[in-house]
Amino acid sequence: MAIVWTPALSVGVENIDAQHKIWFEKADQLFEAGKTGKSKEVIAQMFDFLDDYTKQHFKDEEAYMTKIKYPGIDEQKKLHHGFIEELAKLKKDFNESGGNVTLIISANQMIVNWLTKHISNVDKKIGAYAKTL
């Protein structure tokens, strides 16, 4: 079950799309690390990267929305905050579980489902709005 970005997920804003692609690559690497039994330390480093990358991406995306005066920015900020909290909980659960593989698979499903739905239903609106400017 590879986790891949597809052109159907394009927002139409080059920087946002590029970051989304990296996000999917890293989520896939996390999934593969869990599936192939990589060490807890490797997986913990991947969680750390995803956590940091997510925060940076949201910061960049929110800065872009501010720049174009996107009217849905408050909703986006709430959704971003909620995802950061979910990711922190997954990371904490993983650390407390001692590296449970089932947790990794669940984490990846949550991440990919969130990304796919969020990009398709929310982020694409940013691109649509940007095209009207």
CSV table of N, CA, C and O in Angstrom, one decimal:
chain,number,residue,atom,x,y,z
A,1,MET,N,0.8,-1.2,0.0
A,1,MET,CA,0.0,0.0,0.0
A,1,MET,C,0.9,1.2,0.0
A,1,MET,O,1.2,1.8,1.0
A,2,ALA,N,1.3,1.6,-1.2
A,2,ALA,CA,2.2,2.8,-1.3
A,2,ALA,C,1.3,4.1,-1.0
A,2,ALA,O,0.1,4.1,-1.4
A,3,ILE,N,1.9,5.0,-0.4
A,3,ILE,CA,1.2,6.3,-0.1
A,3,ILE,C,1.8,7.3,-1.1
A,3,ILE,O,2.9,7.7,-0.9
A,4,VAL,N,1.0,7.7,-2.1
A,4,VAL,CA,1.6,8.6,-3.1
A,4,VAL,C,0.7,9.8,-3.4
A,4,VAL,O,-0.6,9.7,-3.3
A,5,TRP,N,1.3,10.9,-3.7
A,5,TRP,CA,0.6,12.1,-4.1
A,5,TRP,C,0.3,11.9,-5.6
A,5,TRP,O,1.1,11.3,-6.3
A,6,THR,N,-0.9,12.3,-6.0
A,6,THR,CA,-1.2,12.2,-7.4
A,6,THR,C,-1.6,13.6,-8.0
A,6,THR,O,-2.0,14.5,-7.2
A,7,PRO,N,-1.5,13.8,-9.3
A,7,PRO,CA,-1.9,15.1,-9.8
A,7,PRO,C,-3.4,15.5,-9.5
A,7,PRO,O,-3.7,16.7,-9.4
A,8,ALA,N,-4.2,14.5,-9.2
A,8,ALA,CA,-5.6,14.9,-8.8
A,8,ALA,C,-5.6,15.7,-7.5
A,8,ALA,O,-6.6,16.3,-7.2
A,9,LEU,N,-4.5,15.6,-6.7
A,9,LEU,CA,-4.4,16.3,-5.4
A,9,LEU,C,-3.8,17.7,-5.6
A,9,LEU,O,-3.6,18.4,-4.6
A,10,SER,N,-3.5,18.1,-6.8
A,10,SER,CA,-2.9,19.4,-7.0
A,10,SER,C,-3.8,20.5,-6.6
A,10,SER,O,-5.0,20.5,-7.0
A,11,VAL,N,-3.2,21.5,-5.9
A,11,VAL,CA,-4.0,22.6,-5.4
A,11,VAL,C,-3.9,23.7,-6.5
A,11,VAL,O,-4.8,24.6,-6.6
A,12,GLY,N,-2.8,23.7,-7.3
A,12,GLY,CA,-2.6,24.7,-8.3
A,12,GLY,C,-1.7,25.8,-7.9
A,12,GLY,O,-1.6,26.8,-8.5
A,13,VAL,N,-1.1,25.7,-6.7
A,13,VAL,CA,-0.2,26.6,-6.2
A,13,VAL,C,1.1,25.8,-6.0
A,13,VAL,O,1.2,24.9,-5.2
A,14,GLU,N,2.1,26.2,-6.8
A,14,GLU,CA,3.4,25.4,-7.0
A,14,GLU,C,4.0,25.1,-5.6
A,14,GLU,O,4.3,23.9,-5.4
A,15,ASN,N,4.2,26.0,-4.8
A,15,ASN,CA,4.9,25.8,-3.5
A,15,ASN,C,4.1,24.8,-2.6
A,15,ASN,O,4.7,23.9,-2.0
A,16,ILE,N,2.8,25.0,-2.5
A,16,ILE,CA,2.0,24.2,-1.7
A,16,ILE,C,2.0,22.7,-2.3
A,16,ILE,O,2.1,21.8,-1.5
A,17,ASP,N,1.8,22.6,-3.6
A,17,ASP,CA,1.9,21.3,-4.2
A,17,ASP,C,3.2,20.6,-3.9
A,17,ASP,O,3.3,19.4,-3.6
A,18,ALA,N,4.3,21.3,-4.1
A,18,ALA,CA,5.6,20.7,-3.8
A,18,ALA,C,5.8,20.2,-2.4
A,18,ALA,O,6.3,19.1,-2.1
A,19,GLN,N,5.3,21.0,-1.4
A,19,GLN,CA,5.3,20.6,0.0
A,19,GLN,C,4.4,19.4,0.2
A,19,GLN,O,4.8,18.5,0.9
A,20,HIS,N,3.2,19.4,-0.4
A,20,HIS,CA,2.3,18.2,-0.3
A,20,HIS,C,3.0,16.9,-0.8
A,20,HIS,O,2.9,15.9,-0.2
A,21,LYS,N,3.7,17.0,-1.9
A,21,LYS,CA,4.4,15.9,-2.5
A,21,LYS,C,5.4,15.3,-1.4
A,21,LYS,O,5.5,14.1,-1.2
A,22,ILE,N,6.2,16.2,-0.8
A,22,ILE,CA,7.2,15.7,0.2
A,22,ILE,C,6.5,15.1,1.3
A,22,ILE,O,6.9,14.1,1.9
A,23,TRP,N,5.4,15.7,1.8
A,23,TRP,CA,4.6,15.2,2.9
A,23,TRP,C,4.2,13.7,2.6
A,23,TRP,O,4.3,12.9,3.5
A,24,PHE,N,3.7,13.5,1.4
A,24,PHE,CA,3.3,12.1,1.1
A,24,PHE,C,4.5,11.2,1.0
A,24,PHE,O,4.4,10.0,1.5
A,25,GLU,N,5.6,11.6,0.5
A,25,GLU,CA,6.8,10.8,0.5
A,25,GLU,C,7.2,10.4,1.9
A,25,GLU,O,7.5,9.2,2.2
A,26,LYS,N,7.2,11.3,2.8
A,26,LYS,CA,7.6,11.1,4.2
A,26,LYS,C,6.6,10.2,4.9
A,26,LYS,O,7.0,9.3,5.7
A,27,ALA,N,5.3,10.4,4.7
A,27,ALA,CA,4.3,9.5,5.3
A,27,ALA,C,4.5,8.1,4.8
A,27,ALA,O,4.4,7.1,5.5
A,28,ASP,N,4.8,7.9,3.5
A,28,ASP,CA,5.1,6.6,2.9
A,28,ASP,C,6.3,6.0,3.5
A,28,ASP,O,6.3,4.8,3.8
A,29,GLN,N,7.3,6.8,3.7
A,29,GLN,CA,8.6,6.2,4.4
A,29,GLN,C,8.3,5.8,5.8
A,29,GLN,O,8.8,4.8,6.2
A,30,LEU,N,7.5,6.5,6.5
A,30,LEU,CA,7.1,6.1,7.9
A,30,LEU,C,6.3,4.8,7.8
A,30,LEU,O,6.6,3.9,8.6
A,31,PHE,N,5.4,4.7,6.9
A,31,PHE,CA,4.6,3.5,6.7
A,31,PHE,C,5.5,2.3,6.4
A,31,PHE,O,5.4,1.2,7.1
A,32,GLU,N,6.4,2.5,5.5
A,32,GLU,CA,7.3,1.4,5.1
A,32,GLU,C,8.3,1.0,6.3
A,32,GLU,O,8.6,-0.2,6.5
A,33,ALA,N,8.7,2.0,7.0
A,33,ALA,CA,9.6,1.7,8.2
A,33,ALA,C,8.9,0.8,9.2
A,33,ALA,O,9.4,-0.1,9.7
A,34,GLY,N,7.6,1.2,9.4
A,34,GLY,CA,6.8,0.4,10.4
A,34,GLY,C,6.6,-1.0,9.8
A,34,GLY,O,6.7,-2.0,10.5
A,35,LYS,N,6.2,-1.1,8.6
A,35,LYS,CA,5.9,-2.4,7.9
A,35,LYS,C,7.1,-3.3,7.9
A,35,LYS,O,7.0,-4.5,8.0
A,36,THR,N,8.3,-2.7,7.7
A,36,THR,CA,9.5,-3.6,7.5
A,36,THR,C,10.2,-3.8,8.8
A,36,THR,O,11.3,-4.3,8.8
A,37,GLY,N,9.7,-3.3,9.9
A,37,GLY,CA,10.3,-3.5,11.2
A,37,GLY,C,11.5,-2.7,11.5
A,37,GLY,O,12.4,-3.2,12.2
A,38,LYS,N,11.6,-1.5,11.0
A,38,LYS,CA,12.7,-0.7,11.3
A,38,LYS,C,12.8,-0.4,12.8
A,38,LYS,O,11.8,-0.5,13.5
A,39,SER,N,13.9,0.1,13.3
A,39,SER,CA,14.0,0.3,14.8
A,39,SER,C,13.1,1.4,15.2
A,39,SER,O,12.7,2.3,14.5
A,40,LYS,N,12.8,1.4,16.5
A,40,LYS,CA,12.0,2.4,17.1
A,40,LYS,C,12.6,3.8,16.9
A,40,LYS,O,11.9,4.8,16.7
A,41,GLU,N,13.9,3.8,17.0
A,41,GLU,CA,14.6,5.1,16.9
A,41,GLU,C,14.5,5.7,15.5
A,41,GLU,O,14.2,6.9,15.3
A,42,VAL,N,14.5,4.9,14.4
A,42,VAL,CA,14.3,5.3,13.1
A,42,VAL,C,12.9,5.9,12.9
A,42,VAL,O,12.7,7.0,12.3
A,43,ILE,N,12.0,5.1,13.4
A,43,ILE,CA,10.6,5.6,13.3
A,43,ILE,C,10.3,6.8,14.1
A,43,ILE,O,9.6,7.8,13.6
A,44,ALA,N,10.9,6.9,15.3
A,44,ALA,CA,10.8,8.1,16.1
A,44,ALA,C,11.3,9.4,15.4
A,44,ALA,O,10.8,10.4,15.4
A,45,GLN,N,12.5,9.2,14.7
A,45,GLN,CA,13.1,10.3,13.9
A,45,GLN,C,12.1,10.7,12.7
A,45,GLN,O,12.0,11.9,12.4
A,46,MET,N,11.5,9.7,12.1
A,46,MET,CA,10.5,10.0,11.1
A,46,MET,C,9.3,10.8,11.6
A,46,MET,O,8.8,11.7,11.0
A,47,PHE,N,8.8,10.4,12.8
A,47,PHE,CA,7.7,11.1,13.4
A,47,PHE,C,8.2,12.6,13.7
A,47,PHE,O,7.4,13.5,13.4
A,48,ASP,N,9.4,12.7,14.2
A,48,ASP,CA,9.9,14.1,14.5
A,48,ASP,C,10.0,14.9,13.2
A,48,ASP,O,9.6,16.1,13.2
A,49,PHE,N,10.5,14.3,12.1
A,49,PHE,CA,10.5,15.0,10.8
A,49,PHE,C,9.1,15.4,10.4
A,49,PHE,O,8.9,16.6,10.0
A,50,LEU,N,8.2,14.5,10.4
A,50,LEU,CA,6.8,14.8,10.0
A,50,LEU,C,6.2,15.9,10.8
A,50,LEU,O,5.5,16.8,10.3
A,51,ASP,N,6.5,15.8,12.1
A,51,ASP,CA,5.9,16.9,13.0
A,51,ASP,C,6.5,18.2,12.6
A,51,ASP,O,5.7,19.2,12.5
A,52,ASP,N,7.8,18.3,12.5
A,52,ASP,CA,8.5,19.6,12.1
A,52,ASP,C,8.0,20.1,10.8
A,52,ASP,O,7.7,21.2,10.6
A,53,TYR,N,8.0,19.1,9.8
A,53,TYR,CA,7.6,19.5,8.4
A,53,TYR,C,6.2,20.0,8.4
A,53,TYR,O,5.8,20.9,7.7
A,54,THR,N,5.3,19.3,9.1
A,54,THR,CA,3.9,19.7,9.1
A,54,THR,C,3.7,21.1,9.6
A,54,THR,O,3.0,21.9,9.0
A,55,LYS,N,4.4,21.4,10.7
A,55,LYS,CA,4.3,22.8,11.3
A,55,LYS,C,4.9,23.8,10.3
A,55,LYS,O,4.3,24.9,10.1
A,56,GLN,N,6.0,23.5,9.6
A,56,GLN,CA,6.5,24.4,8.7
A,56,GLN,C,5.6,24.6,7.5
A,56,GLN,O,5.4,25.7,7.0
A,57,HIS,N,5.0,23.5,7.0
A,57,HIS,CA,4.1,23.6,5.9
A,57,HIS,C,2.9,24.4,6.2
A,57,HIS,O,2.5,25.3,5.4
A,58,PHE,N,2.3,24.2,7.4
A,58,PHE,CA,1.1,25.0,7.8
A,58,PHE,C,1.5,26.5,7.9
A,58,PHE,O,0.7,27.3,7.5
A,59,LYS,N,2.7,26.7,8.4
A,59,LYS,CA,3.1,28.1,8.6
A,59,LYS,C,3.2,28.8,7.2
A,59,LYS,O,2.7,29.9,7.0
A,60,ASP,N,3.9,28.1,6.2
A,60,ASP,CA,4.0,28.6,4.9
A,60,ASP,C,2.7,28.7,4.2
A,60,ASP,O,2.4,29.8,3.5
A,61,GLU,N,1.8,27.8,4.4
A,61,GLU,CA,0.5,27.8,3.7
A,61,GLU,C,-0.3,29.0,4.3
A,61,GLU,O,-1.0,29.7,3.5
A,62,GLU,N,-0.3,29.1,5.6
A,62,GLU,CA,-1.0,30.2,6.2
A,62,GLU,C,-0.5,31.6,5.8
A,62,GLU,O,-1.2,32.6,5.6
A,63,ALA,N,0.9,31.7,5.6
A,63,ALA,CA,1.5,32.9,5.2
A,63,ALA,C,1.0,33.3,3.7
A,63,ALA,O,0.7,34.4,3.4
A,64,TYR,N,0.9,32.2,2.9
A,64,TYR,CA,0.4,32.4,1.5
A,64,TYR,C,-1.1,32.9,1.6
A,64,TYR,O,-1.5,33.8,0.9
A,65,MET,N,-1.9,32.2,2.4
A,65,MET,CA,-3.3,32.6,2.5
A,65,MET,C,-3.4,34.1,3.0
A,65,MET,O,-4.3,34.8,2.5
A,66,THR,N,-2.6,34.5,3.9
A,66,THR,CA,-2.6,35.9,4.4
A,66,THR,C,-2.3,36.8,3.3
A,66,THR,O,-2.9,37.8,3.1
A,67,LYS,N,-1.2,36.4,2.5
A,67,LYS,CA,-0.8,37.3,1.4
A,67,LYS,C,-1.9,37.5,0.4
A,67,LYS,O,-2.0,38.6,-0.1
A,68,ILE,N,-2.6,36.5,0.1
A,68,ILE,CA,-3.7,36.6,-1.0
A,68,ILE,C,-5.0,37.0,-0.3
A,68,ILE,O,-6.0,37.1,-1.0
A,69,LYS,N,-5.0,37.2,1.0
A,69,LYS,CA,-6.3,37.6,1.7
A,69,LYS,C,-7.4,36.5,1.5
A,69,LYS,O,-8.5,36.8,1.2
A,70,TYR,N,-6.9,35.3,1.7
A,70,TYR,CA,-7.9,34.2,1.5
A,70,TYR,C,-9.0,34.2,2.6
A,70,TYR,O,-8.6,34.2,3.8
A,71,PRO,N,-10.2,34.2,2.2
A,71,PRO,CA,-11.3,34.4,3.2
A,71,PRO,C,-11.5,33.1,4.1
A,71,PRO,O,-12.1,33.3,5.2
A,72,GLY,N,-11.0,32.0,3.8
A,72,GLY,CA,-11.2,30.8,4.6
A,72,GLY,C,-10.0,30.5,5.5
A,72,GLY,O,-9.9,29.4,6.0
A,73,ILE,N,-9.2,31.5,5.8
A,73,ILE,CA,-7.9,31.2,6.5
A,73,ILE,C,-8.2,30.8,8.0
A,73,ILE,O,-7.5,30.0,8.5
A,74,ASP,N,-9.3,31.4,8.6
A,74,ASP,CA,-9.6,31.0,10.0
A,74,ASP,C,-9.9,29.5,10.1
A,74,ASP,O,-9.5,28.8,11.0
A,75,GLU,N,-10.8,29.0,9.2
A,75,GLU,CA,-11.1,27.6,9.2
A,75,GLU,C,-9.9,26.7,9.0
A,75,GLU,O,-9.7,25.7,9.7
A,76,GLN,N,-9.0,27.2,8.1
A,76,GLN,CA,-7.8,26.4,7.8
A,76,GLN,C,-6.9,26.4,9.1
A,76,GLN,O,-6.4,25.3,9.4
A,77,LYS,N,-6.8,27.5,9.7
A,77,LYS,CA,-5.9,27.5,11.0
A,77,LYS,C,-6.5,26.5,12.0
A,77,LYS,O,-5.7,25.8,12.7
A,78,LYS,N,-7.8,26.5,12.2
A,78,LYS,CA,-8.4,25.5,13.1
A,78,LYS,C,-8.1,24.1,12.7
A,78,LYS,O,-7.7,23.3,13.6
A,79,LEU,N,-8.2,23.8,11.4
A,79,LEU,CA,-8.0,22.4,11.0
A,79,LEU,C,-6.5,22.1,11.1
A,79,LEU,O,-6.2,21.0,11.5
A,80,HIS,N,-5.6,23.0,10.8
A,80,HIS,CA,-4.2,22.8,11.0
A,80,HIS,C,-3.9,22.5,12.4
A,80,HIS,O,-3.1,21.5,12.7
A,81,HIS,N,-4.4,23.3,13.3
A,81,HIS,CA,-4.1,23.1,14.8
A,81,HIS,C,-4.6,21.7,15.2
A,81,HIS,O,-3.9,21.0,15.9
A,82,GLY,N,-5.8,21.3,14.8
A,82,GLY,CA,-6.3,20.0,15.1
A,82,GLY,C,-5.4,18.9,14.6
A,82,GLY,O,-5.2,17.9,15.3
A,83,PHE,N,-4.9,19.0,13.4
A,83,PHE,CA,-4.0,18.0,12.9
A,83,PHE,C,-2.7,17.9,13.6
A,83,PHE,O,-2.2,16.8,13.9
A,84,ILE,N,-2.2,19.0,14.0
A,84,ILE,CA,-0.9,19.0,14.8
A,84,ILE,C,-1.1,18.3,16.1
A,84,ILE,O,-0.3,17.6,16.6
A,85,GLU,N,-2.3,18.6,16.7
A,85,GLU,CA,-2.6,17.9,18.0
A,85,GLU,C,-2.7,16.4,17.8
A,85,GLU,O,-2.2,15.6,18.6
A,86,GLU,N,-3.4,15.9,16.7
A,86,GLU,CA,-3.5,14.5,16.4
A,86,GLU,C,-2.2,13.9,16.2
A,86,GLU,O,-1.9,12.8,16.7
A,87,LEU,N,-1.3,14.5,15.4
A,87,LEU,CA,0.0,14.0,15.1
A,87,LEU,C,0.8,13.9,16.4
A,87,LEU,O,1.5,12.9,16.6
A,88,ALA,N,0.7,14.9,17.3
A,88,ALA,CA,1.4,14.8,18.6
A,88,ALA,C,1.0,13.7,19.4
A,88,ALA,O,1.8,13.0,20.1
A,89,LYS,N,-0.3,13.4,19.4
A,89,LYS,CA,-0.9,12.3,20.2
A,89,LYS,C,-0.4,10.9,19.6
A,89,LYS,O,0.0,10.0,20.3
A,90,LEU,N,-0.3,10.8,18.3
A,90,LEU,CA,0.2,9.6,17.6
A,90,LEU,C,1.6,9.4,18.0
A,90,LEU,O,2.0,8.3,18.3
A,91,LYS,N,2.4,10.4,18.0
A,91,LYS,CA,3.8,10.4,18.3
A,91,LYS,C,4.0,9.9,19.8
A,91,LYS,O,4.8,9.0,20.1
A,92,LYS,N,3.2,10.5,20.7
A,92,LYS,CA,3.2,10.1,22.1
A,92,LYS,C,2.8,8.7,22.3
A,92,LYS,O,3.5,7.9,23.0
A,93,ASP,N,1.7,8.3,21.6
A,93,ASP,CA,1.2,6.9,21.7
A,93,ASP,C,2.3,5.9,21.2
A,93,ASP,O,2.5,4.8,21.8
A,94,PHE,N,3.0,6.3,20.1
A,94,PHE,CA,4.0,5.4,19.6
A,94,PHE,C,5.2,5.2,20.6
A,94,PHE,O,5.6,4.1,20.9
A,95,ASN,N,5.6,6.4,21.2
A,95,ASN,CA,6.7,6.3,22.2
A,95,ASN,C,6.3,5.5,23.4
A,95,ASN,O,7.1,4.8,23.9
A,96,GLU,N,5.1,5.7,23.8
A,96,GLU,CA,4.6,5.0,25.0
A,96,GLU,C,4.4,3.5,24.8
A,96,GLU,O,4.5,2.7,25.7
A,97,SER,N,4.1,3.1,23.5
A,97,SER,CA,3.8,1.7,23.2
A,97,SER,C,5.1,0.9,23.0
A,97,SER,O,5.0,-0.3,22.9
A,98,GLY,N,6.2,1.6,22.9
A,98,GLY,CA,7.4,0.9,22.7
A,98,GLY,C,7.6,0.5,21.2
A,98,GLY,O,8.5,-0.4,20.9
A,99,GLY,N,6.9,1.1,20.3
A,99,GLY,CA,7.1,0.9,18.9
A,99,GLY,C,6.2,0.0,18.2
A,99,GLY,O,6.5,-0.8,17.4
A,100,ASN,N,4.9,0.0,18.6
A,100,ASN,CA,3.9,-0.9,18.1
A,100,ASN,C,3.7,-0.7,16.6
A,100,ASN,O,3.3,0.4,16.2
A,101,VAL,N,3.8,-1.7,15.8
A,101,VAL,CA,3.7,-1.7,14.4
A,101,VAL,C,2.2,-1.3,14.0
A,101,VAL,O,2.0,-0.6,13.0
A,102,THR,N,1.3,-1.9,14.7
A,102,THR,CA,-0.1,-1.6,14.4
A,102,THR,C,-0.4,-0.1,14.5
A,102,THR,O,-1.1,0.4,13.8
A,103,LEU,N,0.2,0.5,15.5
A,103,LEU,CA,0.1,1.9,15.7
A,103,LEU,C,0.6,2.7,14.5
A,103,LEU,O,0.0,3.7,14.1
A,104,ILE,N,1.7,2.3,14.0
A,104,ILE,CA,2.3,2.9,12.8
A,104,ILE,C,1.4,2.8,11.6
A,104,ILE,O,1.1,3.8,10.9
A,105,ILE,N,0.8,1.7,11.4
A,105,ILE,CA,-0.2,1.5,10.3
A,105,ILE,C,-1.4,2.4,10.5
A,105,ILE,O,-1.8,3.1,9.6
A,106,SER,N,-1.9,2.4,11.7
A,106,SER,CA,-3.0,3.3,12.1
A,106,SER,C,-2.7,4.8,11.9
A,106,SER,O,-3.4,5.6,11.3
A,107,ALA,N,-1.5,5.1,12.3
A,107,ALA,CA,-1.0,6.5,12.2
A,107,ALA,C,-0.9,6.9,10.7
A,107,ALA,O,-1.4,8.0,10.3
A,108,ASN,N,-0.4,6.0,9.9
A,108,ASN,CA,-0.3,6.3,8.4
A,108,ASN,C,-1.7,6.5,7.8
A,108,ASN,O,-1.9,7.3,7.0
A,109,GLN,N,-2.6,5.6,8.2
A,109,GLN,CA,-4.0,5.7,7.6
A,109,GLN,C,-4.6,7.0,8.0
A,109,GLN,O,-5.2,7.7,7.2
A,110,MET,N,-4.4,7.4,9.3
A,110,MET,CA,-5.0,8.7,9.7
A,110,MET,C,-4.3,9.9,8.9
A,110,MET,O,-5.0,10.8,8.4
A,111,ILE,N,-3.0,9.8,8.8
A,111,ILE,CA,-2.3,10.9,8.1
A,111,ILE,C,-2.7,11.0,6.7
A,111,ILE,O,-3.0,12.1,6.2
A,112,VAL,N,-2.7,9.9,6.0
A,112,VAL,CA,-3.1,9.9,4.6
A,112,VAL,C,-4.5,10.2,4.4
A,112,VAL,O,-4.9,11.0,3.5
A,113,ASN,N,-5.4,9.7,5.2
A,113,ASN,CA,-6.8,10.1,5.1
A,113,ASN,C,-7.0,11.6,5.3
A,113,ASN,O,-7.7,12.3,4.6
A,114,TRP,N,-6.3,12.1,6.3
A,114,TRP,CA,-6.5,13.5,6.6
A,114,TRP,C,-5.9,14.3,5.4
A,114,TRP,O,-6.6,15.3,5.0
A,115,LEU,N,-4.7,14.0,5.0
A,115,LEU,CA,-4.1,14.7,3.9
A,115,LEU,C,-5.0,14.7,2.7
A,115,LEU,O,-5.2,15.8,2.1
A,116,THR,N,-5.4,13.5,2.3
A,116,THR,CA,-6.2,13.4,1.1
A,116,THR,C,-7.5,14.2,1.2
A,116,THR,O,-7.8,15.0,0.3
A,117,LYS,N,-8.2,14.1,2.3
A,117,LYS,CA,-9.5,14.8,2.4
A,117,LYS,C,-9.2,16.3,2.6
A,117,LYS,O,-10.0,17.1,2.0
A,118,HIS,N,-8.2,16.7,3.3
A,118,HIS,CA,-8.0,18.1,3.6
A,118,HIS,C,-7.5,18.8,2.3
A,118,HIS,O,-8.1,19.8,1.9
A,119,ILE,N,-6.6,18.1,1.5
A,119,ILE,CA,-6.2,18.7,0.3
A,119,ILE,C,-7.4,18.8,-0.7
A,119,ILE,O,-7.6,19.8,-1.3
A,120,SER,N,-8.1,17.7,-0.9
A,120,SER,CA,-9.2,17.7,-1.8
A,120,SER,C,-10.4,18.6,-1.5
A,120,SER,O,-10.9,19.2,-2.4
A,121,ASN,N,-10.7,18.7,-0.2
A,121,ASN,CA,-11.9,19.4,0.2
A,121,ASN,C,-11.6,20.8,0.7
A,121,ASN,O,-12.5,21.7,0.7
A,122,VAL,N,-10.4,21.1,1.1
A,122,VAL,CA,-10.1,22.4,1.7
A,122,VAL,C,-9.0,23.2,1.0
A,122,VAL,O,-9.2,24.3,0.6
A,123,ASP,N,-7.9,22.5,0.8
A,123,ASP,CA,-6.7,23.2,0.2
A,123,ASP,C,-7.0,23.6,-1.3
A,123,ASP,O,-6.5,24.6,-1.7
A,124,LYS,N,-7.7,22.8,-2.0
A,124,LYS,CA,-8.0,23.1,-3.4
A,124,LYS,C,-8.8,24.4,-3.5
A,124,LYS,O,-8.6,25.1,-4.5
A,125,LYS,N,-9.5,24.8,-2.5
A,125,LYS,CA,-10.2,26.1,-2.5
A,125,LYS,C,-9.2,27.3,-2.5
A,125,LYS,O,-9.5,28.3,-3.1
A,126,ILE,N,-8.0,27.1,-1.9
A,126,ILE,CA,-7.0,28.1,-1.9
A,126,ILE,C,-6.6,28.4,-3.4
A,126,ILE,O,-6.5,29.5,-3.8
A,127,GLY,N,-6.3,27.3,-4.1
A,127,GLY,CA,-5.9,27.4,-5.5
A,127,GLY,C,-7.0,28.0,-6.3
A,127,GLY,O,-6.7,28.9,-7.2
A,128,ALA,N,-8.2,27.6,-6.1
A,128,ALA,CA,-9.3,28.2,-6.9
A,128,ALA,C,-9.5,29.7,-6.6
A,128,ALA,O,-9.7,30.5,-7.5
A,129,TYR,N,-9.3,30.1,-5.3
A,129,TYR,CA,-9.4,31.5,-5.0
A,129,TYR,C,-8.2,32.3,-5.6
A,129,TYR,O,-8.5,33.3,-6.2
A,130,ALA,N,-7.0,31.7,-5.6
A,130,ALA,CA,-5.9,32.4,-6.1
A,130,ALA,C,-6.0,32.7,-7.6
A,130,ALA,O,-5.5,33.7,-8.1
A,131,LYS,N,-6.7,31.7,-8.3
A,131,LYS,CA,-6.9,31.9,-9.7
A,131,LYS,C,-7.8,33.1,-10.1
A,131,LYS,O,-7.8,33.6,-11.2
A,132,THR,N,-8.6,33.5,-9.1
A,132,THR,CA,-9.6,34.6,-9.3
A,132,THR,C,-8.9,36.0,-9.1
A,132,THR,O,-9.5,37.0,-9.4
A,133,LEU,N,-7.6,36.0,-8.6
A,133,LEU,CA,-7.0,37.3,-8.3
A,133,LEU,C,-6.3,37.8,-9.6
A,133,LEU,O,-5.9,37.2,-10.5
